[in-house]
Amino acid sequence: MPGHNDYFNPPLSRVAIGNSAEFRKPDAVKAAVAEFISTLIFVFAGSGSGVAYNKISGDDPASPSGLIAAAVAHAFGLFVAVSIAANISGGHVNPAVTFGLFVGGNITLLRGILYIIAQLLGSIVGAALLSFATGGYEIPAFSLSAGVSVWSAFVFEIVMTFGLVYTVYATAVDPKRGQIGIIAPITIGFIVGANILAGGAFTGASMNPAVAFGPAVVSGIWTHHWIYWAGPFVGAAIAGIVYEVFFLSRSHEPLPH
């Protein structure tokens, strides 16, 4: 009769810290550079769509067309950003994705920190370049819509990021993914676009602390910024644990500690 370990994997059993030598490995440095470039491209395109919409509309209040434009721009931008980094770094382009993969034991803590630093720097540079290229046009920072409570926004970001990171696990991480892995970048882009359509009118639908961080640095607007870190990290951790415990086989080698 099968034991419980045949049905479930122990949670957090594969978490690894890594060692400082990882920072000096050529592949780790190349991966960090890839994360920097991909995040820069994604933020420039995603935030740029918001700037362009505001310019065309004369800074009119948010409208259905603006929401659709943001969803399409972010879906396409993330599809490209993940694709161009996938063979180098895995194409995380998001500190929450990196954290979710760490919780599942698919990246060490130290390499994850290196990725997150690169992602944050890429976001800052992308937002700064956008501000310069548009002649100092205001870079839209993430904020809550009128009537949306802090805790409602927090739950929104948790659920949306859970969907994103679960999709990453199912299409890009799972060794059993088969041919679905070929279209992983587009499925990841699609879930982000869909979540923006669902949550953009409430929280802006960040799902990505780096995407919120760069525009906040450039614009100087930090109101409720913690939500765009805490929500995605909680959602990513839940997704990583759920997929690791219930669905991932133990056929892949554990990370070095």
C-alpha positions as CSV (number, residue, x, y, z in Angstrom):
1,M,0.0,0.0,0.0
2,P,1.5,3.4,-0.9
3,G,2.7,5.6,2.0
4,H,1.9,9.3,2.3
5,N,5.3,10.2,0.8
6,D,4.1,8.5,-2.4
7,Y,1.3,11.1,-2.6
8,F,3.0,14.2,-1.3
9,N,6.5,15.7,-1.1
10,P,7.6,17.2,2.3
11,P,7.2,21.0,2.0
12,L,10.4,23.1,2.1
13,S,12.5,19.9,2.0
14,R,14.7,21.1,-0.9
15,V,15.3,24.7,0.2
16,A,19.0,25.5,-0.1
17,I,21.1,28.5,1.0
18,G,24.0,28.0,-1.4
19,N,27.4,29.5,-0.8
20,S,29.2,32.8,-1.5
21,A,31.2,31.2,-4.4
22,E,28.0,31.4,-6.5
23,F,28.4,35.1,-6.8
24,R,31.7,34.5,-8.6
25,K,30.6,31.8,-11.0
26,P,30.5,33.0,-14.6
27,D,27.1,31.4,-15.2
28,A,25.6,33.2,-12.2
29,V,26.9,36.6,-13.4
30,K,25.6,36.0,-16.9
31,A,22.3,35.0,-15.5
32,A,22.1,38.2,-13.4
33,V,22.9,40.3,-16.4
34,A,20.2,38.5,-18.4
35,E,17.7,39.2,-15.6
36,F,18.7,42.9,-15.5
37,I,18.2,43.3,-19.3
38,S,14.9,41.4,-19.4
39,T,13.5,43.4,-16.5
40,L,14.6,46.6,-18.0
41,I,12.9,45.7,-21.3
42,F,9.7,44.6,-19.5
43,V,9.4,47.7,-17.4
44,F,10.2,50.1,-20.2
45,A,7.5,48.5,-22.4
46,G,4.9,48.0,-19.7
47,S,5.3,51.4,-18.0
48,G,5.8,52.9,-21.4
49,S,2.3,51.8,-22.5
50,G,0.9,53.6,-19.5
51,V,2.8,56.8,-20.3
52,A,1.7,56.6,-24.0
53,Y,-1.9,56.1,-23.0
54,N,-1.8,59.1,-20.6
55,K,-0.2,61.2,-23.4
56,I,-2.8,60.2,-26.0
57,S,-5.8,60.6,-23.6
58,G,-4.6,63.8,-22.0
59,D,-4.3,62.2,-18.6
60,D,-7.9,61.2,-18.5
61,P,-9.1,58.9,-15.7
62,A,-8.6,55.2,-16.3
63,S,-10.8,53.7,-18.9
64,P,-11.6,50.2,-20.4
65,S,-9.4,51.0,-23.4
66,G,-6.5,51.9,-21.1
67,L,-6.9,48.7,-19.1
68,I,-6.9,46.6,-22.2
69,A,-3.8,48.4,-23.6
70,A,-1.9,47.8,-20.3
71,A,-2.9,44.1,-20.3
72,V,-1.8,43.6,-23.9
73,A,1.5,45.5,-23.5
74,H,2.5,43.7,-20.3
75,A,1.5,40.3,-21.8
76,F,3.6,40.8,-24.9
77,G,6.4,42.5,-23.0
78,L,6.7,39.6,-20.5
79,F,6.5,37.0,-23.2
80,V,9.5,38.5,-24.8
81,A,11.4,39.2,-21.6
82,V,11.0,35.6,-20.4
83,S,11.9,34.2,-23.8
84,I,15.1,36.1,-24.2
85,A,16.4,35.1,-20.7
86,A,15.0,31.6,-20.5
87,N,18.1,29.8,-21.7
88,I,20.4,31.9,-19.5
89,S,18.7,32.5,-16.2
90,G,15.4,30.8,-16.5
91,G,13.7,34.0,-17.3
92,H,12.3,34.9,-13.9
93,V,12.0,38.7,-14.5
94,N,10.3,39.0,-11.1
95,P,11.5,38.8,-7.5
96,A,8.3,37.0,-6.6
97,V,8.9,34.3,-9.2
98,T,12.5,33.9,-7.9
99,F,11.2,33.6,-4.3
100,G,8.6,31.1,-5.3
101,L,11.3,29.0,-7.0
102,F,13.5,29.3,-3.9
103,V,10.7,28.0,-1.7
104,G,10.3,25.0,-4.0
105,G,14.0,24.3,-3.9
106,N,14.7,25.3,-7.5
107,I,17.2,28.1,-6.9
108,T,19.5,28.7,-3.9
109,L,18.9,31.7,-1.6
110,L,22.1,33.4,-2.5
111,R,21.6,33.0,-6.3
112,G,18.1,34.2,-5.8
113,I,19.3,37.4,-4.0
114,L,21.6,38.0,-6.9
115,Y,18.7,37.7,-9.3
116,I,16.5,40.0,-7.3
117,I,19.2,42.7,-7.1
118,A,19.6,42.5,-10.9
119,Q,15.8,42.7,-11.4
120,L,15.5,45.8,-9.2
121,L,18.3,47.5,-10.9
122,G,16.9,46.7,-14.3
123,S,13.5,48.1,-13.2
124,I,15.1,51.4,-12.0
125,V,17.1,51.8,-15.1
126,G,14.1,51.0,-17.3
127,A,11.9,53.5,-15.6
128,A,14.7,56.2,-15.6
129,L,15.3,55.7,-19.3
130,L,11.6,55.9,-20.0
131,S,11.4,59.2,-18.0
132,F,14.3,60.6,-20.0
133,A,13.1,59.4,-23.4
134,T,9.7,61.0,-22.8
135,G,11.1,64.3,-21.8
136,G,10.4,63.9,-18.1
137,Y,6.9,62.6,-18.4
138,E,5.5,61.3,-15.2
139,I,6.1,57.6,-14.8
140,P,3.0,55.9,-13.4
141,A,3.5,54.3,-10.0
142,F,1.3,51.5,-8.7
143,S,-1.4,52.7,-6.3
144,L,-4.8,51.6,-5.0
145,S,-7.9,52.8,-6.7
146,A,-10.5,54.8,-4.8
147,G,-12.6,52.6,-2.5
148,V,-10.1,49.7,-2.5
149,S,-9.0,48.8,1.0
150,V,-5.4,47.9,1.9
151,W,-6.4,44.3,2.8
152,S,-8.5,43.8,-0.3
153,A,-5.5,44.9,-2.4
154,F,-3.2,42.6,-0.4
155,V,-5.4,39.6,-1.1
156,F,-5.8,40.6,-4.8
157,E,-2.0,40.6,-5.2
158,I,-1.6,37.3,-3.4
159,V,-4.2,35.6,-5.6
160,M,-2.9,37.0,-8.9
161,T,0.7,36.2,-8.1
162,F,-0.3,32.7,-7.0
163,G,-1.8,32.2,-10.5
164,L,1.4,33.6,-12.1
165,V,3.9,31.5,-10.1
166,Y,1.7,28.3,-10.4
167,T,1.7,28.8,-14.1
168,V,5.5,29.1,-14.1
169,Y,5.8,25.9,-12.2
170,A,3.4,24.0,-14.4
171,T,4.8,25.1,-17.8
172,A,8.5,25.9,-17.1
173,V,9.7,24.0,-14.0
174,D,7.9,20.7,-13.8
175,P,10.1,18.0,-15.4
176,K,6.9,16.4,-16.7
177,R,5.9,19.5,-18.7
178,G,6.8,17.9,-22.0
179,Q,6.0,19.9,-25.1
180,I,4.1,22.5,-23.1
181,G,7.5,23.9,-22.0
182,I,7.9,25.3,-25.5
183,I,5.1,27.7,-25.0
184,A,5.8,28.5,-21.4
185,P,6.8,32.2,-22.0
186,I,3.5,32.9,-23.8
187,T,1.4,31.2,-21.1
188,I,3.2,33.3,-18.5
189,G,2.5,36.4,-20.5
190,F,-1.1,35.4,-20.9
191,I,-1.8,34.9,-17.2
192,V,-0.2,38.3,-16.4
193,G,-2.4,39.9,-19.1
194,A,-5.5,38.2,-17.8
195,N,-4.7,39.2,-14.2
196,I,-4.3,42.8,-15.3
197,L,-7.8,42.7,-16.8
198,A,-9.1,41.3,-13.5
199,G,-7.1,43.4,-11.0
200,G,-5.8,46.4,-12.9
201,A,-8.8,48.6,-11.9
202,F,-8.2,47.8,-8.2
203,T,-4.5,47.6,-7.5
204,G,-2.8,48.1,-10.8
205,A,-2.1,44.3,-10.8
206,S,1.6,44.4,-10.2
207,M,2.3,40.7,-9.3
208,N,6.0,41.8,-9.5
209,P,7.9,43.8,-6.8
210,A,10.5,44.9,-9.4
211,V,7.8,46.3,-11.7
212,A,6.5,48.4,-8.8
213,F,9.9,49.4,-7.4
214,G,11.5,51.1,-10.4
215,P,8.6,53.5,-11.1
216,A,8.3,54.2,-7.4
217,V,12.0,55.2,-7.3
218,V,11.7,57.4,-10.3
219,S,8.4,59.0,-9.4
220,G,9.0,59.2,-5.7
221,I,5.5,57.8,-4.9
222,W,5.6,55.1,-2.2
223,T,2.0,55.0,-1.0
224,H,1.1,51.5,0.1
225,H,4.2,50.2,-1.7
226,W,4.6,47.4,0.8
227,I,1.5,45.7,-0.7
228,Y,3.4,45.2,-4.0
229,W,6.1,43.3,-2.1
230,A,4.2,41.4,0.6
231,G,1.3,40.3,-1.6
232,P,3.4,38.8,-4.4
233,F,5.8,37.1,-2.0
234,V,3.0,35.5,-0.1
235,G,1.3,34.3,-3.3
236,A,4.5,33.1,-4.8
237,A,5.4,31.1,-1.6
238,I,2.0,29.4,-1.5
239,A,2.2,28.5,-5.2
240,G,5.7,27.1,-4.8
241,I,4.8,25.0,-1.8
242,V,1.5,23.7,-3.3
243,Y,3.1,22.7,-6.6
244,E,6.2,21.2,-4.9
245,V,4.2,19.2,-2.4
246,F,1.4,17.9,-4.6
247,F,2.7,17.7,-8.1
248,L,6.4,17.7,-8.6
249,S,8.2,14.3,-8.9
250,R,11.4,13.8,-7.0
251,S,13.3,12.9,-10.1
252,H,15.4,16.1,-10.2
253,E,18.5,16.5,-8.2
254,P,18.5,18.6,-5.0
255,L,20.4,21.8,-5.0
256,P,23.8,22.0,-3.4
257,H,23.8,23.4,0.1
